[in-house]
mmCIF file of C-alpha atoms in Angstrom:
data_model
loop_
_atom_site.group_PDB
_atom_site.id
_atom_site.type_symbol
_atom_site.label_atom_id
_atom_site.label_comp_id
_atom_site.label_asym_id
_atom_site.label_seq_id
_atom_site.Cartn_x
_atom_site.Cartn_y
_atom_site.Cartn_z
ATOM 1 C CA THR P 17 -0.071 -0.020 0.025
ATOM 2 C CA GLN P 18 1.420 3.376 -0.901
ATOM 3 C CA LEU P 19 1.021 5.981 1.728
ATOM 4 C CA LEU P 20 0.993 9.782 1.443
ATOM 5 C CA GLU P 21 1.635 11.711 4.587
ATOM 6 C CA GLN P 22 0.580 15.042 4.772
ATOM 7 C CA SER P 23 1.812 17.632 7.214
ATOM 8 C CA PRO P 24 0.543 19.680 9.186
ATOM 9 C CA GLN P 25 -2.798 18.165 9.714
ATOM 10 C CA PHE P 26 -4.218 21.571 11.022
ATOM 11 C CA LEU P 27 -3.097 24.989 10.619
ATOM 12 C CA SER P 28 -4.418 28.177 11.963
ATOM 13 C CA ILE P 29 -2.933 31.340 10.776
ATOM 14 C CA GLN P 30 -3.645 35.179 10.428
ATOM 15 C CA GLU P 31 -4.493 36.840 7.210
ATOM 16 C CA GLY P 32 -1.331 37.889 5.241
ATOM 17 C CA GLU P 33 0.911 35.187 6.689
ATOM 18 C CA ASN P 34 2.590 32.514 4.371
ATOM 19 C CA LEU P 35 2.380 28.792 4.835
ATOM 20 C CA THR P 36 3.659 25.539 3.470
ATOM 21 C CA VAL P 37 1.815 22.219 3.374
ATOM 22 C CA TYR P 38 3.886 18.890 2.706
ATOM 23 C CA CYS P 39 3.059 15.694 1.074
ATOM 24 C CA ASN P 40 5.506 12.899 1.560
ATOM 25 C CA SER P 41 5.823 9.294 0.508
ATOM 26 C CA SER P 42 8.406 6.582 0.100
ATOM 27 C CA SER P 43 6.765 5.662 -3.104
ATOM 28 C CA VAL P 44 7.243 7.129 -6.564
ATOM 29 C CA PHE P 45 4.199 8.668 -8.322
ATOM 30 C CA SER P 46 3.669 9.251 -11.944
ATOM 31 C CA SER P 47 1.514 12.341 -11.180
ATOM 32 C CA LEU P 48 0.451 14.028 -8.079
ATOM 33 C CA GLN P 49 -2.688 16.309 -7.674
ATOM 34 C CA TRP P 50 -3.600 18.873 -5.223
ATOM 35 C CA TYR P 51 -7.321 19.232 -4.374
ATOM 36 C CA ARG P 52 -9.288 21.595 -2.112
ATOM 37 C CA GLN P 53 -12.406 20.455 -0.518
ATOM 38 C CA GLU P 54 -15.150 22.470 1.180
ATOM 39 C CA PRO P 55 -17.578 21.120 3.871
ATOM 40 C CA GLY P 56 -20.302 19.213 2.220
ATOM 41 C CA GLU P 57 -18.840 19.144 -1.201
ATOM 42 C CA GLY P 58 -16.416 17.090 -3.340
ATOM 43 C CA PRO P 59 -12.636 17.811 -3.918
ATOM 44 C CA VAL P 60 -11.894 20.394 -6.501
ATOM 45 C CA LEU P 61 -8.701 19.945 -8.508
ATOM 46 C CA LEU P 62 -6.275 22.695 -8.218
ATOM 47 C CA VAL P 63 -3.126 21.463 -10.077
ATOM 48 C CA THR P 64 -1.529 18.327 -11.458
ATOM 49 C CA VAL P 65 2.318 18.020 -11.340
ATOM 50 C CA VAL P 66 4.054 15.358 -13.400
ATOM 51 C CA THR P 67 7.795 16.028 -13.861
ATOM 52 C CA GLY P 68 10.341 15.614 -11.082
ATOM 53 C CA GLY P 69 11.280 19.197 -9.836
ATOM 54 C CA GLU P 70 8.254 20.704 -11.575
ATOM 55 C CA VAL P 71 6.967 24.046 -10.120
ATOM 56 C CA LYS P 72 3.430 25.405 -10.945
ATOM 57 C CA LYS P 73 1.878 28.675 -9.829
ATOM 58 C CA LEU P 74 -1.649 29.444 -9.476
ATOM 59 C CA LYS P 75 -2.057 33.017 -8.326
ATOM 60 C CA ARG P 76 -0.792 33.058 -4.748
ATOM 61 C CA LEU P 77 -0.447 29.259 -4.550
ATOM 62 C CA THR P 78 2.823 27.612 -5.639
ATOM 63 C CA PHE P 79 3.200 23.682 -6.059
ATOM 64 C CA GLN P 80 6.283 21.772 -6.419
ATOM 65 C CA PHE P 81 6.900 18.151 -7.241
ATOM 66 C CA GLY P 82 10.184 16.592 -5.687
ATOM 67 C CA ASP P 83 12.922 15.536 -7.933
ATOM 68 C CA ALA P 84 12.350 12.021 -7.115
ATOM 69 C CA ARG P 85 8.532 12.393 -7.585
ATOM 70 C CA LYS P 86 8.062 11.140 -4.021
ATOM 71 C CA ASP P 87 7.025 14.232 -2.293
ATOM 72 C CA SER P 88 5.206 17.631 -3.024
ATOM 73 C CA SER P 89 4.487 21.005 -1.370
ATOM 74 C CA LEU P 90 1.972 23.522 -1.563
ATOM 75 C CA HIS P 91 2.984 26.953 -0.513
ATOM 76 C CA ILE P 92 0.447 29.931 -0.171
ATOM 77 C CA THR P 93 1.699 33.512 -0.048
ATOM 78 C CA ALA P 94 -0.102 36.202 1.880
ATOM 79 C CA ALA P 95 -3.079 33.848 2.853
ATOM 80 C CA GLN P 96 -6.631 35.119 2.874
ATOM 81 C CA PRO P 97 -9.768 33.966 4.845
ATOM 82 C CA GLY P 98 -11.011 32.758 1.401
ATOM 83 C CA ASP P 99 -8.134 30.191 1.475
ATOM 84 C CA THR P 100 -9.819 28.470 4.413
ATOM 85 C CA GLY P 101 -10.504 24.773 3.633
ATOM 86 C CA LEU P 102 -9.143 21.192 3.527
ATOM 87 C CA TYR P 103 -6.220 20.734 1.209
ATOM 88 C CA LEU P 104 -5.503 17.289 -0.060
ATOM 89 C CA CYS P 105 -2.766 15.717 -1.971
ATOM 90 C CA ALA P 106 -3.254 12.622 -4.134
ATOM 91 C CA GLY P 107 -0.846 10.573 -6.171
ATOM 92 C CA ALA P 108 -1.262 8.153 -8.973
ATOM 93 C CA GLN P 109 1.193 5.403 -9.817
ATOM 94 C CA ASN P 110 0.134 5.174 -13.423
ATOM 95 C CA ALA P 111 -2.163 7.063 -15.641
ATOM 96 C CA GLY P 112 -5.616 5.431 -15.250
ATOM 97 C CA ASN P 113 -4.916 4.148 -11.741
ATOM 98 C CA MET P 114 -6.665 4.906 -8.548
ATOM 99 C CA LEU P 115 -5.509 8.056 -6.477
ATOM 100 C CA THR P 116 -4.018 7.451 -3.119
ATOM 101 C CA PHE P 117 -5.014 10.462 -0.922
ATOM 102 C CA GLY P 118 -3.122 12.055 1.877
ATOM 103 C CA GLY P 119 -4.817 12.654 5.171
ATOM 104 C CA GLY P 120 -5.345 16.334 4.459
ATOM 105 C CA THR P 121 -4.446 19.662 5.806
ATOM 106 C CA ARG P 122 -7.298 21.574 7.392
ATOM 107 C CA LEU P 123 -6.457 25.406 6.943
ATOM 108 C CA MET P 124 -8.075 28.191 8.598
ATOM 109 C CA VAL P 125 -7.164 31.786 7.874
ATOM 110 C CA LYS P 126 -8.349 34.331 10.451
ATOM 111 C CA PRO P 127 -9.216 37.929 9.286
ATOM 112 C CA ASN V 4 -19.845 21.352 -19.678
ATOM 113 C CA ALA V 5 -21.547 20.093 -16.759
ATOM 114 C CA GLY V 6 -19.487 18.527 -14.084
ATOM 115 C CA VAL V 7 -19.591 15.056 -12.628
ATOM 116 C CA MET V 8 -23.250 14.487 -11.283
ATOM 117 C CA GLN V 9 -24.158 12.456 -8.313
ATOM 118 C CA ASN V 10 -27.646 11.674 -6.747
ATOM 119 C CA PRO V 11 -29.018 11.690 -4.284
ATOM 120 C CA ARG V 12 -26.905 14.147 -2.287
ATOM 121 C CA HIS V 13 -28.232 12.832 0.963
ATOM 122 C CA LEU V 14 -29.596 9.224 1.536
ATOM 123 C CA VAL V 15 -30.834 7.866 4.833
ATOM 124 C CA ARG V 16 -31.413 4.006 5.192
ATOM 125 C CA ARG V 17 -32.346 1.903 8.043
ATOM 126 C CA ARG V 18 -29.992 -1.016 8.842
ATOM 127 C CA GLY V 19 -30.597 -3.929 6.376
ATOM 128 C CA GLN V 20 -31.960 -1.795 3.614
ATOM 129 C CA GLU V 21 -30.215 -1.302 0.181
ATOM 130 C CA ALA V 22 -28.507 1.927 -0.888
ATOM 131 C CA ARG V 23 -28.036 2.897 -4.641
ATOM 132 C CA LEU V 24 -25.850 5.709 -5.385
ATOM 133 C CA ARG V 25 -25.706 7.180 -8.862
ATOM 134 C CA CYS V 26 -22.979 9.018 -10.850
ATOM 135 C CA SER V 27 -23.075 10.475 -14.297
ATOM 136 C CA PRO V 28 -19.457 11.389 -15.317
ATOM 137 C CA MET V 29 -18.379 14.470 -16.987
ATOM 138 C CA LYS V 30 -19.241 14.790 -20.690
ATOM 139 C CA GLY V 31 -16.633 13.009 -22.724
ATOM 140 C CA HIS V 32 -15.336 10.908 -19.820
ATOM 141 C CA SER V 33 -15.659 7.178 -20.019
ATOM 142 C CA HIS V 34 -13.854 6.186 -16.873
ATOM 143 C CA VAL V 35 -15.480 6.353 -13.402
ATOM 144 C CA TYR V 36 -13.918 5.957 -9.924
ATOM 145 C CA TRP V 37 -15.803 5.603 -6.555
ATOM 146 C CA TYR V 38 -14.116 6.669 -3.331
ATOM 147 C CA ARG V 39 -15.474 6.577 0.353
ATOM 148 C CA GLN V 40 -14.752 9.213 3.016
ATOM 149 C CA LEU V 41 -15.574 7.761 6.522
ATOM 150 C CA PRO V 42 -16.026 10.440 9.222
ATOM 151 C CA GLU V 43 -12.722 11.986 10.188
ATOM 152 C CA GLU V 44 -10.833 9.852 7.751
ATOM 153 C CA GLY V 45 -9.398 10.347 4.198
ATOM 154 C CA LEU V 46 -10.638 9.610 0.906
ATOM 155 C CA LYS V 47 -10.284 5.793 0.056
ATOM 156 C CA PHE V 48 -10.302 4.217 -3.442
ATOM 157 C CA MET V 49 -13.129 1.526 -3.963
ATOM 158 C CA VAL V 50 -13.583 0.671 -7.521
ATOM 159 C CA TYR V 51 -12.439 1.821 -11.184
ATOM 160 C CA LEU V 52 -14.884 1.080 -14.045
ATOM 161 C CA GLN V 53 -15.065 1.692 -17.685
ATOM 162 C CA LYS V 54 -18.351 1.289 -19.660
ATOM 163 C CA GLU V 55 -19.439 -2.218 -18.993
ATOM 164 C CA ASN V 56 -16.134 -3.265 -17.382
ATOM 165 C CA ILE V 57 -14.763 -3.354 -13.804
ATOM 166 C CA ILE V 58 -11.011 -2.468 -14.061
ATOM 167 C CA ASP V 59 -9.978 -2.410 -10.503
ATOM 168 C CA GLU V 60 -12.142 -3.307 -7.522
ATOM 169 C CA SER V 61 -9.296 -3.731 -5.078
ATOM 170 C CA GLY V 62 -10.742 -1.147 -2.617
ATOM 171 C CA MET V 63 -14.290 -2.820 -2.530
ATOM 172 C CA PRO V 64 -15.345 -4.616 0.625
ATOM 173 C CA LYS V 65 -15.813 -8.322 -0.364
ATOM 174 C CA GLU V 66 -19.404 -8.413 0.614
ATOM 175 C CA ARG V 67 -22.458 -6.354 0.141
ATOM 176 C CA PHE V 68 -20.954 -3.828 -2.152
ATOM 177 C CA SER V 69 -21.138 -3.923 -5.943
ATOM 178 C CA ALA V 70 -20.669 -1.389 -8.775
ATOM 179 C CA GLU V 71 -21.568 -1.187 -12.438
ATOM 180 C CA PHE V 72 -21.192 1.245 -15.303
ATOM 181 C CA PRO V 73 -23.588 0.086 -18.101
ATOM 182 C CA LYS V 74 -23.419 0.987 -21.808
ATOM 183 C CA GLU V 75 -26.335 3.528 -21.220
ATOM 184 C CA GLY V 76 -27.023 5.493 -18.111
ATOM 185 C CA PRO V 77 -24.972 6.312 -14.923
ATOM 186 C CA SER V 78 -22.649 4.266 -12.878
ATOM 187 C CA ILE V 79 -24.343 2.714 -9.819
ATOM 188 C CA LEU V 80 -22.788 1.766 -6.521
ATOM 189 C CA ARG V 81 -24.933 -0.555 -4.731
ATOM 190 C CA ILE V 82 -24.737 -1.266 -0.971
ATOM 191 C CA GLN V 83 -26.837 -4.286 0.202
ATOM 192 C CA GLN V 84 -28.004 -4.799 3.744
ATOM 193 C CA VAL V 85 -26.371 -1.555 4.975
ATOM 194 C CA VAL V 86 -25.043 -1.424 8.395
ATOM 195 C CA ARG V 87 -24.111 1.644 10.574
ATOM 196 C CA GLY V 88 -20.400 1.431 9.476
ATOM 197 C CA ASP V 89 -21.497 2.234 5.832
ATOM 198 C CA SER V 90 -22.363 5.687 7.063
ATOM 199 C CA ALA V 91 -19.880 7.904 5.016
ATOM 200 C CA ALA V 92 -19.679 10.314 2.182
ATOM 201 C CA TYR V 93 -19.393 8.488 -1.225
ATOM 202 C CA PHE V 94 -17.566 10.415 -4.009
ATOM 203 C CA CYS V 95 -17.449 9.506 -7.710
ATOM 204 C CA ALA V 96 -14.715 10.856 -10.005
ATOM 205 C CA SER V 97 -14.415 10.676 -13.803
ATOM 206 C CA SER V 98 -11.481 10.913 -16.172
ATOM 207 C CA GLN V 99 -10.643 10.997 -19.847
ATOM 208 C CA LYS V 100 -9.397 7.763 -21.421
ATOM 209 C CA PRO V 101 -5.817 6.669 -19.948
ATOM 210 C CA GLY V 102 -3.115 6.283 -22.321
ATOM 211 C CA GLN V 103 -2.148 9.972 -22.146
ATOM 212 C CA ALA V 104 1.014 10.847 -20.207
ATOM 213 C CA TYR V 105 -1.104 11.494 -17.235
ATOM 214 C CA TYR V 106 -4.695 12.088 -16.321
ATOM 215 C CA GLU V 107 -6.895 14.065 -14.082
ATOM 216 C CA GLN V 108 -9.944 13.009 -11.926
ATOM 217 C CA TYR V 109 -12.869 15.311 -11.406
ATOM 218 C CA PHE V 110 -14.989 14.686 -8.531
ATOM 219 C CA GLY V 111 -18.677 14.940 -7.945
ATOM 220 C CA PRO V 112 -20.235 16.622 -4.935
ATOM 221 C CA GLY V 113 -20.841 13.255 -3.153
ATOM 222 C CA THR V 114 -23.741 11.356 -1.600
ATOM 223 C CA ARG V 115 -23.859 11.427 2.039
ATOM 224 C CA LEU V 116 -25.164 8.037 3.286
ATOM 225 C CA THR V 117 -26.559 7.885 6.840
ATOM 226 C CA VAL V 118 -27.578 4.426 8.249
ATOM 227 C CA THR V 119 -29.955 4.653 11.227
#
């Protein structure tokens, strides 16, 4: 079983602060996806990273895939209350395979 | 394009009844995945289907659970003789045909099953 460890599990910060969420595994993934989930809703895809060392930016969010494709990070700059939510990383070993999800990071940004 | 559709959004069943959860994939997608999210736990894979085929059911409980994706109509996840431990949120995701360098799964809003 491939495991994805996400840290931290919970994060409460003030508006304007920066934060980083980590997603680590001992397994290699062919692709890794980051999702955001609101209460009572399904996960919404934020980004997919495929190449080792790849960096993708989505406004104030920066996603990085580790060189060995075993880990990833999500960095949020100048967090806003609208960033509050559950952030999930999910890896796939091969195209078409199931996703293995991390346990999630529950972020709260206080105004 | 409409997203992944799931219904019902909420389902209440008494112990011993059957639950049928439906999923219509995103337009153009022919691959469907079912995941379960138990209270205070992460999302866990259950089954992967293509039209009329089960590709991977390694995450499905051996008894009472079944899934299908017929040639016409939505994918169905069926739980027979439900027990309280089946109470969870069930999510469906769809993707385009694999064979590309990578793929992306898009999730529906989920069905929240409560067993009383």
